[in-house]
Short mmCIF file of C-alpha atoms and ligand atoms in Angstrom, two decimals:
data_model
loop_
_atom_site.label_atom_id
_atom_site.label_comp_id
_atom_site.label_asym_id
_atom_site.label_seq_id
_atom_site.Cartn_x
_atom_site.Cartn_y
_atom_site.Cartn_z
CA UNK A 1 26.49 -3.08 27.25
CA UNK A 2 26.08 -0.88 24.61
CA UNK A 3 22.68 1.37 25.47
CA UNK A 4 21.24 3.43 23.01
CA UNK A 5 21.00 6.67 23.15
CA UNK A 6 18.65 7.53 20.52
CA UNK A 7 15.77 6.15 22.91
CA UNK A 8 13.48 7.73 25.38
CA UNK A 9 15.31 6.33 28.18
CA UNK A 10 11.91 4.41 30.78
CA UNK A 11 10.98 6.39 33.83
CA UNK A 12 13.16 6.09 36.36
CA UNK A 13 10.90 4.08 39.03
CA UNK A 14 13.42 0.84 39.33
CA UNK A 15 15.04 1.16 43.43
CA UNK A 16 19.09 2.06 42.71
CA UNK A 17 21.07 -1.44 42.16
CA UNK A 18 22.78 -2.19 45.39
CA UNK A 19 25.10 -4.29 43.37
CA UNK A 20 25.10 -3.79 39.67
CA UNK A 21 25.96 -5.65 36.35
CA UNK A 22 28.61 -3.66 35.46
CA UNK A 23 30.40 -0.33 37.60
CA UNK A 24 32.92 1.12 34.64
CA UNK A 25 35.88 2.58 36.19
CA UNK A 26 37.80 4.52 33.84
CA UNK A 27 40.33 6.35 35.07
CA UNK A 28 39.39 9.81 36.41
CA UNK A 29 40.18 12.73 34.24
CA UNK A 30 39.05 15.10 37.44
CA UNK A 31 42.48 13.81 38.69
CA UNK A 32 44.41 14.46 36.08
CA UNK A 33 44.58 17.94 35.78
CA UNK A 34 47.90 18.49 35.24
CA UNK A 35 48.10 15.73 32.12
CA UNK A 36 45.28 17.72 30.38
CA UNK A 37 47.24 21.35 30.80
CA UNK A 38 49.86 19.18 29.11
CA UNK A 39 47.84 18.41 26.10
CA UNK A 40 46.34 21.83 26.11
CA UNK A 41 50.00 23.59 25.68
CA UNK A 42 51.16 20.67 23.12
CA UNK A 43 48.43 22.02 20.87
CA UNK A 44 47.60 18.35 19.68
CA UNK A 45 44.61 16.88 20.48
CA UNK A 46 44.21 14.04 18.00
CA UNK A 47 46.20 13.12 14.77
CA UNK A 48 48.31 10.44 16.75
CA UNK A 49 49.54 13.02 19.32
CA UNK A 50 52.04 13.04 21.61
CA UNK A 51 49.91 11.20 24.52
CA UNK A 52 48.78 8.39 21.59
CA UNK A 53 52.33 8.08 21.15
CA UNK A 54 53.08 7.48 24.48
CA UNK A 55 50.62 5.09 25.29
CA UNK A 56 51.63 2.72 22.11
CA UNK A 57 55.33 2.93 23.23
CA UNK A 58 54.30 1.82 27.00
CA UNK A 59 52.04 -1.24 26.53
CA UNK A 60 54.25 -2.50 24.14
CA UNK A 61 56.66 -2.50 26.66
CA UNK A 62 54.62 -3.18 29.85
CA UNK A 63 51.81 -5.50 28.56
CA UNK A 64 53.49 -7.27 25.72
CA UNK A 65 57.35 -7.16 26.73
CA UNK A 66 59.15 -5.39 23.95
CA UNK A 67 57.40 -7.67 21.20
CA UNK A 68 55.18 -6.28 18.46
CA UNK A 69 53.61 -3.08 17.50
CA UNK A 70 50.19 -1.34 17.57
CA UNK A 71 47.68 1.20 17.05
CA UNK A 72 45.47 2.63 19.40
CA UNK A 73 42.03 3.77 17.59
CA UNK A 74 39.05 5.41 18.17
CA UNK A 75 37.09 1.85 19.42
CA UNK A 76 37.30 -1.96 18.36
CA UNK A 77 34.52 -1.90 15.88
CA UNK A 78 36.51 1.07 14.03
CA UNK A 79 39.51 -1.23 14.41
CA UNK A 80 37.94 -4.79 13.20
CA UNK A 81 36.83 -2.89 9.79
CA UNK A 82 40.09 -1.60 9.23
CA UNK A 83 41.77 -4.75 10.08
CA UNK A 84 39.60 -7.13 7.82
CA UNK A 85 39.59 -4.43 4.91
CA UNK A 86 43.52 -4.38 5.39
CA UNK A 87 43.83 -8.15 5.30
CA UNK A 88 41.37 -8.91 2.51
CA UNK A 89 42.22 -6.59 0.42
CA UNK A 90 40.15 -4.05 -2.14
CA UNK A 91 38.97 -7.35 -4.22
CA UNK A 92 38.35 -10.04 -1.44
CA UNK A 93 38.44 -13.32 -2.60
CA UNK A 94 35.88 -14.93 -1.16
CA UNK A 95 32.36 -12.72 0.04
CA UNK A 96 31.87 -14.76 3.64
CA UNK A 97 33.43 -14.29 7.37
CA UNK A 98 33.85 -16.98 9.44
CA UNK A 99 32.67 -16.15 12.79
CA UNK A 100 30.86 -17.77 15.83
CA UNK A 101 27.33 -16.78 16.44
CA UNK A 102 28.43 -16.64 20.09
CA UNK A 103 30.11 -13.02 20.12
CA UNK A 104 29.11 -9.31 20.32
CA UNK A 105 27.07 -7.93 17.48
CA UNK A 106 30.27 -5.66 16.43
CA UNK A 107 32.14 -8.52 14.99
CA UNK A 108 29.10 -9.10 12.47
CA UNK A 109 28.90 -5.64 11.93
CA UNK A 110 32.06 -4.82 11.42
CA UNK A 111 32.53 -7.84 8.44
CA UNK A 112 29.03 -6.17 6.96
CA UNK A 113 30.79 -3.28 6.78
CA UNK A 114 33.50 -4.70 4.89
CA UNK A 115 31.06 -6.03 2.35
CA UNK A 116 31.03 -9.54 3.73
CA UNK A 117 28.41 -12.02 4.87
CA UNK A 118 29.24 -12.90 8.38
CA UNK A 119 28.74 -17.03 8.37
CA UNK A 120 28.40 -18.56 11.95
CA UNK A 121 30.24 -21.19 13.13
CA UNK A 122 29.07 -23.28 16.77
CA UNK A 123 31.52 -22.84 19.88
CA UNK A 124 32.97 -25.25 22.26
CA UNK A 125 31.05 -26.77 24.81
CA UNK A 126 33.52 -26.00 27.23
CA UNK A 127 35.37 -23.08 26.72
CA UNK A 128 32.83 -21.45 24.27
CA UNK A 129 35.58 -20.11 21.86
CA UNK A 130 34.78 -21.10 18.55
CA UNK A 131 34.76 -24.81 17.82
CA UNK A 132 37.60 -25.72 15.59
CA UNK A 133 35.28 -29.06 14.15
CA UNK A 134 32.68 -26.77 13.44
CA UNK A 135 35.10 -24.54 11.86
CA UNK A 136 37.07 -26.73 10.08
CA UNK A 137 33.40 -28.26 8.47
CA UNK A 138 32.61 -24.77 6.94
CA UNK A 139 35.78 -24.29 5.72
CA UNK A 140 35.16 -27.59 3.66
CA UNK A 141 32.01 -26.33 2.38
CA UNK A 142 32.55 -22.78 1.64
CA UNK A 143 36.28 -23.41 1.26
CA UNK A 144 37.33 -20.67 -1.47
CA UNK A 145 34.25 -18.67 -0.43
CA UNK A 146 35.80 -17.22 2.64
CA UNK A 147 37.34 -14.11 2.97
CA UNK A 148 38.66 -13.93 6.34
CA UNK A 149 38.96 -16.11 9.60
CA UNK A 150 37.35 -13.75 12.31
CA UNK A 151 37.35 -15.52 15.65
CA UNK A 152 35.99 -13.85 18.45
CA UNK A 153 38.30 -14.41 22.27
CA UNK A 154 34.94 -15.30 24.24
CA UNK A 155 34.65 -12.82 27.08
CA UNK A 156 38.41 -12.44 27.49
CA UNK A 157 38.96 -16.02 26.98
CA UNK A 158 42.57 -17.15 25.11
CA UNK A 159 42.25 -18.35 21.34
CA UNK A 160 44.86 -21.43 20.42
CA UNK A 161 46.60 -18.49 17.95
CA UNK A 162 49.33 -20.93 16.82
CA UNK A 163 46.05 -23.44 15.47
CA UNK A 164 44.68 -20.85 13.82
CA UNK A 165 48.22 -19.71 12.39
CA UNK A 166 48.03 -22.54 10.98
CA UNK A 167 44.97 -23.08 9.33
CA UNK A 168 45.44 -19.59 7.69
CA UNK A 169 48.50 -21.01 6.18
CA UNK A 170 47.24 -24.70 5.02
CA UNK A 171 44.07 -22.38 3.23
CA UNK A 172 45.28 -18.76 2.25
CA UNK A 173 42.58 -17.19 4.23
CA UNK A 174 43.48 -14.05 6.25
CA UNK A 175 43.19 -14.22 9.76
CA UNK A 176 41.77 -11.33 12.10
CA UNK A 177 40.93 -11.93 15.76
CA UNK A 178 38.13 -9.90 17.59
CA UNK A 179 40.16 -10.05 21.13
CA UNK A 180 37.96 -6.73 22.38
CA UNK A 181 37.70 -8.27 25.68
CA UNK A 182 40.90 -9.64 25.79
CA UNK A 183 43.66 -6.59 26.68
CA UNK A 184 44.27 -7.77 30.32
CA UNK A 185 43.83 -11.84 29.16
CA UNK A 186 47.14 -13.39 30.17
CA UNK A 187 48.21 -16.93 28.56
CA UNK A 188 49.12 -19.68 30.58
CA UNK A 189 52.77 -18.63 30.48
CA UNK A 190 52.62 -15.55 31.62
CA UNK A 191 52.59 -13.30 28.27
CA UNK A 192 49.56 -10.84 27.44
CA UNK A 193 47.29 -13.15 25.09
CA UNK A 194 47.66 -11.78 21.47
CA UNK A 195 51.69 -11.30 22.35
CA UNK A 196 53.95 -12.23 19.17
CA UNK A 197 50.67 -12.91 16.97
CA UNK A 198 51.84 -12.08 13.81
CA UNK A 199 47.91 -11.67 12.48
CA UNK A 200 46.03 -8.51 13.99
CA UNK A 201 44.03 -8.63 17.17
CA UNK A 202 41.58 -6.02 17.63
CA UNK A 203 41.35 -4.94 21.19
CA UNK A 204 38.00 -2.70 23.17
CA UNK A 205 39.11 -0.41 25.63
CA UNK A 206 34.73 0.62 26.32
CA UNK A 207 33.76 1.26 29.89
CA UNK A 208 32.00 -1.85 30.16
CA UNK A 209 35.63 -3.81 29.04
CA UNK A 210 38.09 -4.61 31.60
CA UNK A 211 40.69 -2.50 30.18
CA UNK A 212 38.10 0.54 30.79
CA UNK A 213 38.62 4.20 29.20
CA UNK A 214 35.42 4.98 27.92
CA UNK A 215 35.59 4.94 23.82
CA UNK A 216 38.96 3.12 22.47
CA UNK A 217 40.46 0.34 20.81
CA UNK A 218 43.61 -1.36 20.19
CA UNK A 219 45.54 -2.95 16.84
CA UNK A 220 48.10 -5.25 18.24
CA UNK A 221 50.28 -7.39 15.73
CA UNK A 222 53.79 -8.66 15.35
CA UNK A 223 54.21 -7.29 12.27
CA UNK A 224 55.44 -3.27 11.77
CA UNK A 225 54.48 -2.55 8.22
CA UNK A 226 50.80 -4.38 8.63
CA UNK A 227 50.24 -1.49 11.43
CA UNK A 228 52.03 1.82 9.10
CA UNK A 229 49.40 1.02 6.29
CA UNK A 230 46.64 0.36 9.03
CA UNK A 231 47.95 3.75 10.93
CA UNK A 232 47.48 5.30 7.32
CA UNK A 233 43.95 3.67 6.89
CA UNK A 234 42.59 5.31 9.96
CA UNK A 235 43.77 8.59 8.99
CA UNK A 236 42.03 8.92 6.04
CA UNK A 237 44.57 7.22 3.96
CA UNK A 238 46.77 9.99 3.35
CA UNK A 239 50.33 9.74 3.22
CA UNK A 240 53.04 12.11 4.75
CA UNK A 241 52.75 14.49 2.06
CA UNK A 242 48.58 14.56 2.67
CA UNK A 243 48.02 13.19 -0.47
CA UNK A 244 45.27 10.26 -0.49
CA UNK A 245 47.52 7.13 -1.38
CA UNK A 246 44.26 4.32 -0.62
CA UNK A 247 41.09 4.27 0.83
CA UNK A 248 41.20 5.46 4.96
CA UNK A 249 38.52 6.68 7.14
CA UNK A 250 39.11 8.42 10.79
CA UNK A 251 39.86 5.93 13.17
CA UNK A 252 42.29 8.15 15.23
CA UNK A 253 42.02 8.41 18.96
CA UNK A 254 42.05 11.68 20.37
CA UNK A 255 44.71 12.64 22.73
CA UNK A 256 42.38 12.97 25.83
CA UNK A 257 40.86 9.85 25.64
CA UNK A 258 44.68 7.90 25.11
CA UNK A 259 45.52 9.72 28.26
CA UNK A 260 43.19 7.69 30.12
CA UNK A 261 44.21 4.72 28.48
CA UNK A 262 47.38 5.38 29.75
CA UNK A 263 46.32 5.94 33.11
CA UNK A 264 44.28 2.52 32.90
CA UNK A 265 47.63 0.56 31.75
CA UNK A 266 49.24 1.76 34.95
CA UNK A 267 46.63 -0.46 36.91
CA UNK A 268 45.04 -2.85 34.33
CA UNK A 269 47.23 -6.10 35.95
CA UNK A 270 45.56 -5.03 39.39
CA UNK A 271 42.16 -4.16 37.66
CA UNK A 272 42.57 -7.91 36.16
CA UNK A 273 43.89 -9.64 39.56
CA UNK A 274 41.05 -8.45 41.02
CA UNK A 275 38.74 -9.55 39.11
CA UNK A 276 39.94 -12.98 38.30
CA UNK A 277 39.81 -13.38 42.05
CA UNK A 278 36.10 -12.57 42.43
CA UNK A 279 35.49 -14.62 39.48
CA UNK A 280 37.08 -17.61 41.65
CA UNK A 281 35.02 -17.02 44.23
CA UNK A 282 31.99 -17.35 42.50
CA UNK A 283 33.47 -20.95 41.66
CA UNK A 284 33.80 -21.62 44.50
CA UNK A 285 30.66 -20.57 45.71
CA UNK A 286 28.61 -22.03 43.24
CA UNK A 287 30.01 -25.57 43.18
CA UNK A 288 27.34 -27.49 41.25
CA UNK A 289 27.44 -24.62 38.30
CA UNK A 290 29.34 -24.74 35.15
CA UNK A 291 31.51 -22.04 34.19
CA UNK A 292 34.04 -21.23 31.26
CA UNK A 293 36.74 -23.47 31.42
CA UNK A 294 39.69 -21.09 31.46
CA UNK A 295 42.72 -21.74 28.57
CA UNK A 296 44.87 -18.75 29.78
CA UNK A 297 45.73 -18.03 33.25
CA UNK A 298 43.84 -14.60 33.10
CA UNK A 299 40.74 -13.18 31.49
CA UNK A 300 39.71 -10.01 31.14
CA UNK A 301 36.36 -10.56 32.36
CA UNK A 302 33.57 -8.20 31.84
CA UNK A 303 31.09 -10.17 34.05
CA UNK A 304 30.94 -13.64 35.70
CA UNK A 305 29.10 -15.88 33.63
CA UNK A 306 27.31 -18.98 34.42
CA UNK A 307 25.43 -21.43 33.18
CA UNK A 308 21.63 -22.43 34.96
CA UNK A 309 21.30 -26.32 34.71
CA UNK A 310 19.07 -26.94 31.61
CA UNK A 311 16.05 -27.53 33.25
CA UNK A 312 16.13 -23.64 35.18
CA UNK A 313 17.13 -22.01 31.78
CA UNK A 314 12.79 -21.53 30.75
CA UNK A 315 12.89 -19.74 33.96
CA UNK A 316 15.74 -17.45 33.50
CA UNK A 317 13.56 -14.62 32.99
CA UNK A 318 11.88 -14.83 36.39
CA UNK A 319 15.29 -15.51 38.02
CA UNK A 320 16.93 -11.90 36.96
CA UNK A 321 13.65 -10.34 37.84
CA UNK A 322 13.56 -11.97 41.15
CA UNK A 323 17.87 -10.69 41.55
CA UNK A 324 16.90 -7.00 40.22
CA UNK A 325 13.92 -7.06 43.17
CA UNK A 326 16.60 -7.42 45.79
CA UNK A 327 19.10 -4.91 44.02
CA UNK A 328 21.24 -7.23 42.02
CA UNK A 329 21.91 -6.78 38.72
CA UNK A 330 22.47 -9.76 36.20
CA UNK A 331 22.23 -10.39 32.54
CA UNK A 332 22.69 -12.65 29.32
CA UNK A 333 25.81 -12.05 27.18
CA UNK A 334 25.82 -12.87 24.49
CA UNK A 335 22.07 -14.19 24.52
CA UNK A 336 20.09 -14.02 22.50
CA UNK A 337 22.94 -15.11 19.98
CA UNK A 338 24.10 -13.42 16.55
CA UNK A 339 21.63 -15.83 14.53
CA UNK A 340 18.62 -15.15 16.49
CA UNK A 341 19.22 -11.31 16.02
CA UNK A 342 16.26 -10.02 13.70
CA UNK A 343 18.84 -8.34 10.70
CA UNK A 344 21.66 -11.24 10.81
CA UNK A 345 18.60 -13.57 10.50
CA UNK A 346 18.10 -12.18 6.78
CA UNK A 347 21.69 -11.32 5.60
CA UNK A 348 23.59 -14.24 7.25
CA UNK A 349 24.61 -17.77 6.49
CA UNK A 350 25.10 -20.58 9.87
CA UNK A 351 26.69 -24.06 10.08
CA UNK A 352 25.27 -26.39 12.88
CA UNK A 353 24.96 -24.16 16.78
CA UNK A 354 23.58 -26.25 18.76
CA UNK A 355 26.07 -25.90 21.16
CA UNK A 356 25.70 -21.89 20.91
CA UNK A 357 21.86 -22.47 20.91
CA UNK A 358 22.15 -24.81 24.07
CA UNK A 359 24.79 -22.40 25.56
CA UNK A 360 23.00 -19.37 24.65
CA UNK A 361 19.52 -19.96 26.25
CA UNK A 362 21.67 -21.21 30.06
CA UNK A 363 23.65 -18.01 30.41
CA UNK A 364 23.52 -15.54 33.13
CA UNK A 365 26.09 -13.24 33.58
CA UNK A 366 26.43 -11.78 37.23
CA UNK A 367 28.04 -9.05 38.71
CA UNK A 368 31.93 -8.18 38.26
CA UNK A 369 33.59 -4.86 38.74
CA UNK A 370 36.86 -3.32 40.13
CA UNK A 371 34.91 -2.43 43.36
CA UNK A 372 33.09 -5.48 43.82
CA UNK A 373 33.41 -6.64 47.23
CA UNK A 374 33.90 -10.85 48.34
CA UNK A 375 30.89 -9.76 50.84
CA UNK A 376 28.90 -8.34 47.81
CA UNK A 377 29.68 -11.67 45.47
CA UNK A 378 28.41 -13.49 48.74
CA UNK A 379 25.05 -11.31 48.62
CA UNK A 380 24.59 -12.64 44.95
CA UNK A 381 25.42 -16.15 45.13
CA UNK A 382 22.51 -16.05 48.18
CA UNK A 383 20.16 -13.82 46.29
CA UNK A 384 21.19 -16.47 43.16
CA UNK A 385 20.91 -19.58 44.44
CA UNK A 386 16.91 -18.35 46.37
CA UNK A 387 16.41 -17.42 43.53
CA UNK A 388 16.93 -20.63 41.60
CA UNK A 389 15.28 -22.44 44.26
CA UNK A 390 12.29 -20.63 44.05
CA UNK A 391 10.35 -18.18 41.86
CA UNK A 392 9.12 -15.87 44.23
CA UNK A 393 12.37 -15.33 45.72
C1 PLP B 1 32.82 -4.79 23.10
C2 PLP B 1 33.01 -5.67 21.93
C3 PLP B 1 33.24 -5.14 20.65
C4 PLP B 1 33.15 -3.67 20.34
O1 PLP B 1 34.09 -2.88 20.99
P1 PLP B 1 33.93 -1.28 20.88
O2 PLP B 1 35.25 -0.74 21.37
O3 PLP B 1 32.80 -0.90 21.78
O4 PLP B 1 33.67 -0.92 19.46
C5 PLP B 1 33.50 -6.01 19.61
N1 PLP B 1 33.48 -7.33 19.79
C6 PLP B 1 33.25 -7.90 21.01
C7 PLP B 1 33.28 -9.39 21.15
C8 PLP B 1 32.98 -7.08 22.11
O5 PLP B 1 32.72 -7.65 23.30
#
C-alpha cells in the first residue's frame, strides 16, 4: 500500500499484472486544465485556499447532508496526530491507546507520535472491527491508564459510533476514530458513516483508498469549534493575527491536491457502487469462503478480502505466487498484524488476539478497482480457486 521509496526498487523481470491488486484512479489533473489556471490567477496555493474551501463546503453538503464540519489535511496520519493531541490534551491522562492490532501501521504510529503506547485490543470474528469484549476487558485493567479510544473502521467497515459514544461517556476517555478507509462507507440508513459523530473521524483520501486523490485526508466531526482549534493546529498554531497561540504543525492541504479531491467527490458514490458490486460478486462466486460481514450498507473497499479455510492458510504463500504467475495480483492486509511488526513488538502492550492472530494468518485480499471488470473478477475466482486446489496451479 504504502511502498517505500527510499529502496532500490528489484529489477523489473516480473511479466506486467494482467489484473492487479490495486489500479488508483485519482482524478486526472491532465483534464483539468482550466481548474489549475484558476488556482494559478487566485495566487493561493495552500493556506486553506479557495479550492480547500470549496471542497469542505461541498462534502458537507453532498456526502454528509448539511450536518457537521471538517478539515481537509495534508493525509490521515497528519490528521490522527492532530486529532488525538487535540482530544487528549498537552498533559494526557493516561500514557496508552486503545487500538486493535488488526489496522494499518499509521494508527500506531500516529498514537507514538502523540507520546502514547498503542495497546492492542482483538477484533470480531465476524466483522473484524474491534471487539467490544475485548475492549471493554482492557479498559478494566488499564482503566485510568488510557488516554484515548482509537478504533480503527476495518477496511471501510461501519463502527457502532453511538456504543462507543457511550463508553467515552460512562469512562472520560476521549474518543478518536481512524475511519481512513471509510469516506465512501454508507450506514445502513443511508447516511455517510461518521455523519453526526460528534467525536472526530479521521478520513485517507491515498491512491490506494477508495476515495482516491493521491496524498489527503479528512477531519470530519459534528462539532464546529473542535475543527477551528484543529484548523489552527495544522497551521502551525497561529492565530489570525500570526501569533503562535498553542502548539500546530503543517497539516494544510495544498490547493492542487483539494482540487482533485473535489473532482473525486463528484464520482465517489459511483466509484463506491461499483465497487461494492464487484465485491458481491466475489460472494457470490466464492460460496464456501468467508468474508466480512458487512454492518453498513456500503464500504469503501480498498480490496476484496477473504479468508482461506484454516487448513490452506500454511499455504498462502504458494497460493499468491501461483495468482502473480498467471498475472493476478493479491495480497494480505493487514497481515502480518500490528503485534507481529518488529518495532510495536518492543514499545507496545496487547490484550488476548487470537481472533486477530487466527484472522490475520487466513487473509488474502484480491483484486478491486474502479476499472475492474465482472469478466476480470471471474479470471480470479478461476485462477483462485486452481490455485487453492492445487499448488502448482
Ligand atoms: C491508509 C490508512 C491510514 C493512513 O492514511 P494516509 O492518508 O496514507 O496517511 C491510516 N489508517 C488506516 C487504517 C489506513 O488504512
Amino acid at each position: 500500500m504504502h511502498i517505500s521509496t527510499l529502496a532500490t526498487p528489484p529489477p523489473n523481470t516480473a511479466p506486467a499484472m494482467q489484473v492487479p491488486l490495486l489500479a488508483p484512479n485519482p482524478p486526472r489533473l491532465s483534464t483539468l486544465g482550466p481548474e489549475l489556471e484558476e488556482i494559478e490567477q487566485s495566487g493561493m496555493f495552500s493556506n486553506f485556499g479557495p479550492v480547500n474551501m470549496k471542497f469542505e463546503t461541498e462534502i458537507i453538503a453532498r456526502m454528509f447532508h448539511g450536518t457537521g464540519t471538517c478539515l481537509a489535511v495534508a493525509n490521515a496520519t497528519l490528521g490522527l496526530m492532530l486529532a488525538v493531541r487535540q482530544a487528549i490534551g498537552w498533559q494526557p491522562r493516561g500514557r496508552y491507546a486503545l487500538m486493535p492490532s488488526f489496522t494499518f501501521t499509521a494508527t500506531a504510529q500516529a498514537a507514538i507520535w502523540c507520546g502514547l503506547t498503542p495497546l492492542f485490543c482483538d477484533i470480531d470474528r465476524e466483522t473484524w472491527l474491534p471487539d467490544a469484549a475485548s475492549e471493554e476487558a482492557l479498559l478494566r485493567h488499564y482503566g485510568n491508564e488510557i488516554a484515548v479510544l482509537l478504533p480503527n473502521a476495518t477496511y471501510g467497515n461501519c463502527l457502532d459510533l453511538a456504543r462507543y459514544e457511550r463508553l467515552s461517556l460512562a469512562t472520560g476517555i476521549p474518543l478518536v476514530i481512524d475511519a481512513a478507509a471509510g469516506l465512501g462507507s454508507m450506514r445502513l440508513d443511508g447516511e455517510a458513516f461518521g455523519h453526526g459523530s460528534t467525536s472526530p473521524l479521521v478520513y485517507s483520501m491515498h491512491a490506494t483508498k477508495c476515495f482516491a486523490t493521491g496524498e489527503g485526508g479528512l477531519i470530519y466531526c459534528d462539532d464546529t469549534a473542535r475543527i477551528t482549534e484543529l484548523r489552527r493546529m495544522a497551521g502551525f498554531g497561529l492565530d489570525a493575527a500570526k501569533l503562535t497561540v498553542m502548539p500546530g504543525l503543517n497539516a494544510k492541504l495544498s490547493e492542487v491536491a483539494a482540487l482533485q479531491a473535489l473532482a473525486k467527490l463528484r464520482e465517489i458514490d459511483a466509484v463506491a457502487r461499483h465497487r461494492g458490486a464487484m465485491q458481491r460478486l466475489y460472494e457470490e462466486l466464492l460460496p464456501g469462503f468467508t468474508f466480512q460481514r458487512l454492518t453498513g450498507q456500503r464500504s469503501g473497499l480498498q480490496f476484496a478480502s477473504v479468508l482461506l479455510p484454516a487448513a490452506l492458510a500454511p499455504r498462502r504463500a504458494a497460493i499468491l505466487a501461483a495468482m502473480a504467475r498467471h498475472g493476478i495480483g493479491a495480497g494480505h492486509y493487514f497481515s502480518p498484524h500490528l503485534a507481529e511488526h518488529p518495532f510495536f513488538k518492543e514499545t507496545t502492550a496487547t490484550g488476548g488476539l487470537a481472533v486477530t492472530q487466527e484472522i490475520s494468518r487466513r487473509m488474502v485480499s484480491l483484486p478491486l478497482s474502479d476499472t475492474l471488470t465482472a469478466a476480470q473478477v471471474r479470471e480470479v475466482c478461476a485462477v483462485f480457486l486452481r490455485a487453492c486446489g492445487d499448488d502448482d496451479a
